[in-house]
Amino acid sequence: MSRTRARVSAPDQACVAAVDLARAAAEELARPGEPGEHLGYESEGDRIVTHYFACLDRAYRGWRWAVTVTRASRAKKVTVSEAVLLPGTGALLAPEWLPWSERLRPGDLGVGDLLPTADDDARLAPGFTEVDDDTDRQMVFEYGLGRARVLSAIGRDRAARRWHAGEHGPHTPIAHAAPAQCSTCGFYWLLSGELRLSFGVCANEYAPDDGKVVAADHGCGAHSEAAVLPPPVEQAIPILDDLGYDLMEEEAGSVDESASEELGHS
C-alpha cells in the first residue's frame, strides 16, 4: 500500500512578485529605514505568500519583519493579510513565562501583601499529625485550638537544606574563621522538635547572627568560649649613647712578658 502524498501547491507568482507591497506594509509599522533587505519568501497555502525583511532596529537584532500577502480566487490584485515582527535565529527573546507563584523569591513579599498557599502544598500537613512529647496535641485538636496545618516532612527537609546552605550555615567565610562551632557556644538556643539536632537561634547581641536561625556547625568570632589572647609584649628599644665615650683601663695579662723562658727551640 503506497502512502498518500499531500499536495504542495506552487507559490502564487502574483504574490511572490508583490515584494514592494510587502515592504510598504512593513514600513508603515516600523520606523523609517528599519525594514532592511528582502530575505526571501515562503508559501503558506493557495495564493498566500509571506515575505521576510531584515529588521535593522538595534533593539531587535536577529528579528525579521514577516508580511503575508494574498489574493482572492480569480482576482489580480494582491492585498496585505498581516504584518508582524518575528524572531529569527539568535534573536533575543524574553524568558519563558512562569506563574506568579513560581516567580516569587525570598524578600519579594512586602507590607500588606498576601501570599496564599495551595490546599495541596507538599510543605504542609494536617495539624493533628504534629507530635510533641511536652503537650497533648490530640486533646488540643479535639477542642479546636490546634493549627490547621503544620510543617510536613518535606517542608522540614526543604527548610533544613535551605538554612544549611545559606549565609547562616557552615559554608561561609565567617564560619570558616570562627574559633568553634555554634553547637558549643553558650549563646546557642536549641530549636524544639526534630530540627533541634541541626539548628538553633543565636542569642548573642554582639554576634552578627543575633536572633537568627543558625546551623549547629555555623560559627563566628563571638563564641562564648573564644580564647582571649594576651597582648604581645613589645621589646624595648635599647638606648645607645653614640656621642660620649668611656676610658677603659688596660688590664694586665696572665703572662709576664719581661721574663725569659726556655721553650725548647734552638
C-alpha positions as YAML, in Angstrom:
chain: A
units: angstrom
residues:
- id: 1
  name: MET
  ca: [0.00, 0.00, 0.00]
- id: 2
  name: SER
  ca: [1.50, 3.31, -1.03]
- id: 3
  name: ARG
  ca: [1.33, 6.34, 1.21]
- id: 4
  name: THR
  ca: [-0.85, 9.23, 0.19]
- id: 5
  name: ARG
  ca: [1.27, 12.27, -0.55]
- id: 6
  name: ALA
  ca: [-0.03, 15.66, 0.43]
- id: 7
  name: ARG
  ca: [-0.28, 18.04, -2.49]
- id: 8
  name: VAL
  ca: [2.02, 21.01, -2.16]
- id: 9
  name: SER
  ca: [0.74, 23.95, -4.13]
- id: 10
  name: ALA
  ca: [3.22, 26.03, -6.08]
- id: 11
  name: PRO
  ca: [3.77, 29.59, -4.82]
- id: 12
  name: ASP
  ca: [1.42, 32.09, -6.38]
- id: 13
  name: GLN
  ca: [3.53, 34.16, -8.75]
- id: 14
  name: ALA
  ca: [1.49, 37.32, -8.27]
- id: 15
  name: CYS
  ca: [2.02, 37.13, -4.50]
- id: 16
  name: VAL
  ca: [5.69, 36.29, -4.98]
- id: 17
  name: ALA
  ca: [6.15, 39.41, -7.10]
- id: 18
  name: ALA
  ca: [4.45, 41.69, -4.52]
- id: 19
  name: VAL
  ca: [7.74, 42.50, -2.72]
- id: 20
  name: ASP
  ca: [7.24, 46.25, -2.88]
- id: 21
  name: LEU
  ca: [3.73, 45.93, -1.47]
- id: 22
  name: ALA
  ca: [5.00, 43.85, 1.42]
- id: 23
  name: ARG
  ca: [7.87, 46.27, 2.12]
- id: 24
  name: ALA
  ca: [5.47, 49.22, 2.19]
- id: 25
  name: ALA
  ca: [3.35, 47.39, 4.77]
- id: 26
  name: ALA
  ca: [6.40, 46.75, 6.94]
- id: 27
  name: GLU
  ca: [7.48, 50.41, 6.68]
- id: 28
  name: GLU
  ca: [4.05, 51.51, 7.94]
- id: 29
  name: LEU
  ca: [4.61, 49.56, 11.17]
- id: 30
  name: ALA
  ca: [8.32, 50.20, 11.64]
- id: 31
  name: ARG
  ca: [10.26, 53.43, 11.88]
- id: 32
  name: PRO
  ca: [11.74, 54.82, 8.65]
- id: 33
  name: GLY
  ca: [14.67, 52.79, 7.40]
- id: 34
  name: GLU
  ca: [14.22, 49.86, 9.79]
- id: 35
  name: PRO
  ca: [12.96, 47.24, 7.27]
- id: 36
  name: GLY
  ca: [16.13, 46.03, 5.57]
- id: 37
  name: GLU
  ca: [16.86, 43.72, 2.68]
- id: 38
  name: HIS
  ca: [14.41, 41.16, 1.41]
- id: 39
  name: LEU
  ca: [15.31, 37.81, 2.97]
- id: 40
  name: GLY
  ca: [13.04, 35.65, 0.85]
- id: 41
  name: TYR
  ca: [9.52, 34.34, 0.88]
- id: 42
  name: GLU
  ca: [7.55, 31.27, 1.96]
- id: 43
  name: SER
  ca: [4.36, 29.84, 0.54]
- id: 44
  name: GLU
  ca: [1.68, 29.48, 3.21]
- id: 45
  name: GLY
  ca: [-1.05, 27.93, 1.00]
- id: 46
  name: ASP
  ca: [-3.09, 28.63, -2.09]
- id: 47
  name: ARG
  ca: [-2.42, 32.25, -3.14]
- id: 48
  name: ILE
  ca: [-0.80, 33.05, 0.24]
- id: 49
  name: VAL
  ca: [2.87, 34.06, 0.47]
- id: 50
  name: THR
  ca: [4.86, 35.53, 3.37]
- id: 51
  name: HIS
  ca: [7.76, 37.86, 2.59]
- id: 52
  name: TYR
  ca: [10.59, 38.35, 5.10]
- id: 53
  name: PHE
  ca: [12.64, 41.52, 5.57]
- id: 54
  name: ALA
  ca: [15.60, 42.12, 7.85]
- id: 55
  name: CYS
  ca: [14.97, 44.27, 10.92]
- id: 56
  name: LEU
  ca: [17.62, 46.99, 11.30]
- id: 57
  name: ASP
  ca: [16.44, 48.17, 14.72]
- id: 58
  name: ARG
  ca: [19.37, 47.66, 17.15]
- id: 59
  name: ALA
  ca: [16.92, 46.69, 19.90]
- id: 60
  name: TYR
  ca: [15.63, 43.77, 17.79]
- id: 61
  name: ARG
  ca: [18.76, 42.18, 16.40]
- id: 62
  name: GLY
  ca: [18.06, 38.78, 14.92]
- id: 63
  name: TRP
  ca: [14.38, 39.60, 14.32]
- id: 64
  name: ARG
  ca: [12.69, 39.97, 10.93]
- id: 65
  name: TRP
  ca: [9.57, 41.53, 9.50]
- id: 66
  name: ALA
  ca: [7.09, 38.99, 8.14]
- id: 67
  name: VAL
  ca: [4.44, 40.35, 5.77]
- id: 68
  name: THR
  ca: [1.82, 37.94, 4.42]
- id: 69
  name: VAL
  ca: [0.13, 38.83, 1.14]
- id: 70
  name: THR
  ca: [-2.73, 37.08, -0.63]
- id: 71
  name: ARG
  ca: [-5.26, 37.47, -3.39]
- id: 72
  name: ALA
  ca: [-8.76, 36.22, -3.88]
- id: 73
  name: SER
  ca: [-9.59, 33.48, -6.33]
- id: 74
  name: ARG
  ca: [-9.55, 34.80, -9.92]
- id: 75
  name: ALA
  ca: [-8.54, 38.24, -8.66]
- id: 76
  name: LYS
  ca: [-5.47, 40.01, -9.97]
- id: 77
  name: LYS
  ca: [-4.99, 42.47, -7.13]
- id: 78
  name: VAL
  ca: [-2.75, 41.32, -4.28]
- id: 79
  name: THR
  ca: [-3.54, 42.61, -0.77]
- id: 80
  name: VAL
  ca: [-1.77, 42.52, 2.58]
- id: 81
  name: SER
  ca: [-3.16, 39.98, 5.04]
- id: 82
  name: GLU
  ca: [-0.94, 40.68, 8.09]
- id: 83
  name: ALA
  ca: [2.44, 42.08, 9.07]
- id: 84
  name: VAL
  ca: [4.31, 41.10, 12.22]
- id: 85
  name: LEU
  ca: [7.81, 41.15, 13.70]
- id: 86
  name: LEU
  ca: [9.07, 37.61, 14.29]
- id: 87
  name: PRO
  ca: [12.24, 36.31, 15.99]
- id: 88
  name: GLY
  ca: [14.84, 34.68, 13.81]
- id: 89
  name: THR
  ca: [17.89, 32.56, 14.57]
- id: 90
  name: GLY
  ca: [19.84, 34.03, 17.50]
- id: 91
  name: ALA
  ca: [17.17, 36.59, 18.36]
- id: 92
  name: LEU
  ca: [16.98, 37.89, 21.92]
- id: 93
  name: LEU
  ca: [13.79, 36.51, 23.48]
- id: 94
  name: ALA
  ca: [12.05, 37.09, 26.78]
- id: 95
  name: PRO
  ca: [12.33, 34.26, 29.32]
- id: 96
  name: GLU
  ca: [9.63, 31.61, 29.31]
- id: 97
  name: TRP
  ca: [6.53, 32.71, 31.18]
- id: 98
  name: LEU
  ca: [6.13, 31.31, 34.68]
- id: 99
  name: PRO
  ca: [3.15, 31.55, 37.06]
- id: 100
  name: TRP
  ca: [3.48, 34.18, 39.76]
- id: 101
  name: SER
  ca: [3.83, 31.50, 42.43]
- id: 102
  name: GLU
  ca: [6.98, 30.20, 40.72]
- id: 103
  name: ARG
  ca: [8.47, 33.67, 40.15]
- id: 104
  name: LEU
  ca: [8.50, 34.60, 43.83]
- id: 105
  name: ARG
  ca: [11.85, 34.93, 45.55]
- id: 106
  name: PRO
  ca: [12.77, 35.43, 49.20]
- id: 107
  name: GLY
  ca: [12.27, 39.07, 50.09]
- id: 108
  name: ASP
  ca: [9.60, 39.78, 47.44]
- id: 109
  name: LEU
  ca: [6.77, 39.88, 49.97]
- id: 110
  name: GLY
  ca: [6.12, 43.45, 51.10]
- id: 111
  name: VAL
  ca: [3.99, 45.18, 53.70]
- id: 112
  name: GLY
  ca: [0.31, 44.38, 53.13]
- id: 113
  name: ASP
  ca: [0.99, 41.64, 50.56]
- id: 114
  name: LEU
  ca: [-0.79, 38.30, 50.93]
- id: 115
  name: LEU
  ca: [0.74, 35.01, 49.86]
- id: 116
  name: PRO
  ca: [-1.89, 32.23, 49.95]
- id: 117
  name: THR
  ca: [-0.74, 28.62, 49.99]
- id: 118
  name: ALA
  ca: [-2.42, 25.90, 48.00]
- id: 119
  name: ASP
  ca: [-4.50, 23.24, 49.74]
- id: 120
  name: ASP
  ca: [-2.19, 20.53, 48.39]
- id: 121
  name: ASP
  ca: [1.06, 22.29, 49.30]
- id: 122
  name: ALA
  ca: [3.58, 19.49, 49.90]
- id: 123
  name: ARG
  ca: [5.34, 21.55, 52.57]
- id: 124
  name: LEU
  ca: [2.33, 21.36, 54.90]
- id: 125
  name: ALA
  ca: [0.47, 18.55, 56.62]
- id: 126
  name: PRO
  ca: [-2.73, 18.43, 58.73]
- id: 127
  name: GLY
  ca: [-2.28, 19.86, 62.21]
- id: 128
  name: PHE
  ca: [-3.20, 16.66, 64.02]
- id: 129
  name: THR
  ca: [-0.10, 14.98, 62.60]
- id: 130
  name: GLU
  ca: [2.17, 17.12, 64.80]
- id: 131
  name: VAL
  ca: [3.66, 15.10, 67.65]
- id: 132
  name: ASP
  ca: [5.24, 16.70, 70.70]
- id: 133
  name: ASP
  ca: [6.01, 14.92, 73.95]
- id: 134
  name: ASP
  ca: [5.51, 18.09, 76.00]
- id: 135
  name: THR
  ca: [1.89, 18.70, 75.01]
- id: 136
  name: ASP
  ca: [-1.14, 16.56, 74.38]
- id: 137
  name: ARG
  ca: [-1.73, 17.68, 70.80]
- id: 138
  name: GLN
  ca: [-4.65, 15.33, 70.31]
- id: 139
  name: MET
  ca: [-6.55, 16.99, 73.15]
- id: 140
  name: VAL
  ca: [-5.81, 20.44, 71.76]
- id: 141
  name: PHE
  ca: [-7.02, 19.33, 68.34]
- id: 142
  name: GLU
  ca: [-10.28, 17.95, 69.75]
- id: 143
  name: TYR
  ca: [-11.01, 21.33, 71.34]
- id: 144
  name: GLY
  ca: [-10.38, 23.04, 68.01]
- id: 145
  name: LEU
  ca: [-7.42, 25.06, 69.29]
- id: 146
  name: GLY
  ca: [-4.67, 23.45, 67.24]
- id: 147
  name: ARG
  ca: [-3.24, 24.75, 63.98]
- id: 148
  name: ALA
  ca: [-4.99, 23.63, 60.83]
- id: 149
  name: ARG
  ca: [-1.74, 22.67, 59.14]
- id: 150
  name: VAL
  ca: [1.86, 22.19, 60.24]
- id: 151
  name: LEU
  ca: [5.16, 21.51, 58.51]
- id: 152
  name: SER
  ca: [5.32, 18.19, 56.73]
- id: 153
  name: ALA
  ca: [8.44, 16.08, 56.46]
- id: 154
  name: ILE
  ca: [9.03, 17.56, 53.00]
- id: 155
  name: GLY
  ca: [8.65, 21.09, 54.37]
- id: 156
  name: ARG
  ca: [11.11, 20.45, 57.20]
- id: 157
  name: ASP
  ca: [13.62, 18.89, 54.82]
- id: 158
  name: ARG
  ca: [13.44, 21.81, 52.40]
- id: 159
  name: ALA
  ca: [13.84, 24.33, 55.21]
- id: 160
  name: ALA
  ca: [16.80, 22.45, 56.66]
- id: 161
  name: ARG
  ca: [18.54, 22.28, 53.29]
- id: 162
  name: ARG
  ca: [17.90, 25.97, 52.61]
- id: 163
  name: TRP
  ca: [19.14, 27.11, 56.02]
- id: 164
  name: HIS
  ca: [22.20, 24.89, 55.97]
- id: 165
  name: ALA
  ca: [23.22, 26.13, 52.52]
- id: 166
  name: GLY
  ca: [22.52, 29.80, 53.33]
- id: 167
  name: GLU
  ca: [24.54, 32.56, 54.94]
- id: 168
  name: HIS
  ca: [23.91, 31.13, 58.42]
- id: 169
  name: GLY
  ca: [25.30, 27.71, 57.56]
- id: 170
  name: PRO
  ca: [28.83, 26.29, 57.74]
- id: 171
  name: HIS
  ca: [29.92, 27.28, 54.23]
- id: 172
  name: THR
  ca: [30.59, 30.97, 54.84]
- id: 173
  name: PRO
  ca: [33.84, 32.88, 55.39]
- id: 174
  name: ILE
  ca: [32.86, 33.91, 58.94]
- id: 175
  name: ALA
  ca: [32.12, 30.28, 59.86]
- id: 176
  name: HIS
  ca: [35.46, 29.10, 58.47]
- id: 177
  name: ALA
  ca: [37.31, 31.72, 60.52]
- id: 178
  name: ALA
  ca: [35.35, 31.03, 63.74]
- id: 179
  name: PRO
  ca: [37.21, 29.55, 66.72]
- id: 180
  name: ALA
  ca: [34.49, 26.91, 67.27]
- id: 181
  name: GLN
  ca: [31.03, 25.84, 66.10]
- id: 182
  name: CYS
  ca: [27.74, 27.28, 67.33]
- id: 183
  name: SER
  ca: [26.78, 23.93, 68.86]
- id: 184
  name: THR
  ca: [29.40, 24.52, 71.59]
- id: 185
  name: CYS
  ca: [28.50, 28.17, 72.22]
- id: 186
  name: GLY
  ca: [26.63, 29.21, 75.34]
- id: 187
  name: PHE
  ca: [24.51, 31.66, 73.34]
- id: 188
  name: TYR
  ca: [23.21, 28.87, 71.09]
- id: 189
  name: TRP
  ca: [19.49, 28.31, 71.86]
- id: 190
  name: LEU
  ca: [18.26, 24.96, 70.55]
- id: 191
  name: LEU
  ca: [15.11, 24.75, 68.46]
- id: 192
  name: SER
  ca: [12.36, 22.40, 69.53]
- id: 193
  name: GLY
  ca: [11.25, 19.36, 67.60]
- id: 194
  name: GLU
  ca: [13.22, 17.42, 65.03]
- id: 195
  name: LEU
  ca: [15.21, 20.46, 63.89]
- id: 196
  name: ARG
  ca: [16.89, 20.86, 67.29]
- id: 197
  name: LEU
  ca: [19.54, 18.35, 66.21]
- id: 198
  name: SER
  ca: [20.81, 20.65, 63.49]
- id: 199
  name: PHE
  ca: [19.65, 24.22, 64.19]
- id: 200
  name: GLY
  ca: [19.26, 26.77, 66.92]
- id: 201
  name: VAL
  ca: [18.85, 30.51, 67.45]
- id: 202
  name: CYS
  ca: [21.75, 32.85, 68.21]
- id: 203
  name: ALA
  ca: [21.13, 34.84, 71.42]
- id: 204
  name: ASN
  ca: [24.34, 36.88, 71.49]
- id: 205
  name: GLU
  ca: [23.52, 40.55, 70.96]
- id: 206
  name: TYR
  ca: [27.06, 41.22, 69.74]
- id: 207
  name: ALA
  ca: [27.06, 38.44, 67.16]
- id: 208
  name: PRO
  ca: [26.16, 39.18, 63.52]
- id: 209
  name: ASP
  ca: [23.53, 36.38, 63.61]
- id: 210
  name: ASP
  ca: [21.72, 37.56, 66.75]
- id: 211
  name: GLY
  ca: [18.06, 36.50, 66.64]
- id: 212
  name: LYS
  ca: [18.54, 34.33, 63.55]
- id: 213
  name: VAL
  ca: [18.37, 30.59, 62.99]
- id: 214
  name: VAL
  ca: [21.90, 29.23, 62.62]
- id: 215
  name: ALA
  ca: [23.21, 25.77, 61.83]
- id: 216
  name: ALA
  ca: [24.88, 23.83, 64.61]
- id: 217
  name: ASP
  ca: [28.11, 23.79, 62.59]
- id: 218
  name: HIS
  ca: [27.99, 27.53, 61.88]
- id: 219
  name: GLY
  ca: [30.23, 29.86, 63.85]
- id: 220
  name: CYS
  ca: [31.52, 33.38, 64.37]
- id: 221
  name: GLY
  ca: [34.07, 35.27, 66.41]
- id: 222
  name: ALA
  ca: [31.59, 35.98, 69.23]
- id: 223
  name: HIS
  ca: [31.70, 32.40, 70.50]
- id: 224
  name: SER
  ca: [31.19, 32.25, 74.27]
- id: 225
  name: GLU
  ca: [34.35, 30.21, 74.78]
- id: 226
  name: ALA
  ca: [36.58, 32.11, 72.41]
- id: 227
  name: ALA
  ca: [40.03, 32.40, 73.98]
- id: 228
  name: VAL
  ca: [41.22, 35.94, 74.61]
- id: 229
  name: LEU
  ca: [44.92, 36.06, 73.81]
- id: 230
  name: PRO
  ca: [47.09, 38.40, 75.89]
- id: 231
  name: PRO
  ca: [48.54, 41.34, 74.02]
- id: 232
  name: PRO
  ca: [52.03, 40.65, 72.74]
- id: 233
  name: VAL
  ca: [54.88, 42.12, 74.81]
- id: 234
  name: GLU
  ca: [56.76, 44.71, 72.87]
- id: 235
  name: GLN
  ca: [60.52, 44.55, 73.16]
- id: 236
  name: ALA
  ca: [62.05, 47.77, 74.48]
- id: 237
  name: ILE
  ca: [64.30, 49.55, 72.06]
- id: 238
  name: PRO
  ca: [67.87, 49.71, 73.50]
- id: 239
  name: ILE
  ca: [69.16, 53.20, 74.18]
- id: 240
  name: LEU
  ca: [72.65, 53.77, 72.79]
- id: 241
  name: ASP
  ca: [74.76, 56.83, 73.60]
- id: 242
  name: ASP
  ca: [76.74, 57.43, 70.45]
- id: 243
  name: LEU
  ca: [78.00, 60.87, 71.48]
- id: 244
  name: GLY
  ca: [80.11, 60.19, 74.59]
- id: 245
  name: TYR
  ca: [82.69, 57.51, 75.40]
- id: 246
  name: ASP
  ca: [84.34, 55.97, 78.48]
- id: 247
  name: LEU
  ca: [88.05, 55.39, 79.02]
- id: 248
  name: MET
  ca: [88.75, 51.79, 79.87]
- id: 249
  name: GLU
  ca: [91.95, 50.90, 81.83]
- id: 250
  name: GLU
  ca: [94.02, 48.18, 80.25]
- id: 251
  name: GLU
  ca: [94.24, 45.14, 82.49]
- id: 252
  name: ALA
  ca: [97.46, 43.17, 82.84]
- id: 253
  name: GLY
  ca: [97.53, 39.75, 81.27]
- id: 254
  name: SER
  ca: [98.36, 36.46, 82.95]
- id: 255
  name: VAL
  ca: [101.73, 36.13, 81.14]
- id: 256
  name: ASP
  ca: [104.82, 38.09, 82.23]
- id: 257
  name: GLU
  ca: [106.31, 39.35, 79.00]
- id: 258
  name: SER
  ca: [109.58, 40.54, 80.72]
- id: 259
  name: ALA
  ca: [110.56, 37.06, 81.95]
- id: 260
  name: SER
  ca: [112.54, 34.78, 79.69]
- id: 261
  name: GLU
  ca: [111.87, 31.08, 79.49]
- id: 262
  name: GLU
  ca: [113.35, 28.20, 77.61]
- id: 263
  name: LEU
  ca: [110.71, 26.98, 75.16]
- id: 264
  name: GLY
  ca: [112.83, 24.12, 73.78]
- id: 265
  name: HIS
  ca: [113.58, 25.89, 70.50]
- id: 266
  name: SER
  ca: [117.07, 26.11, 69.04]
...
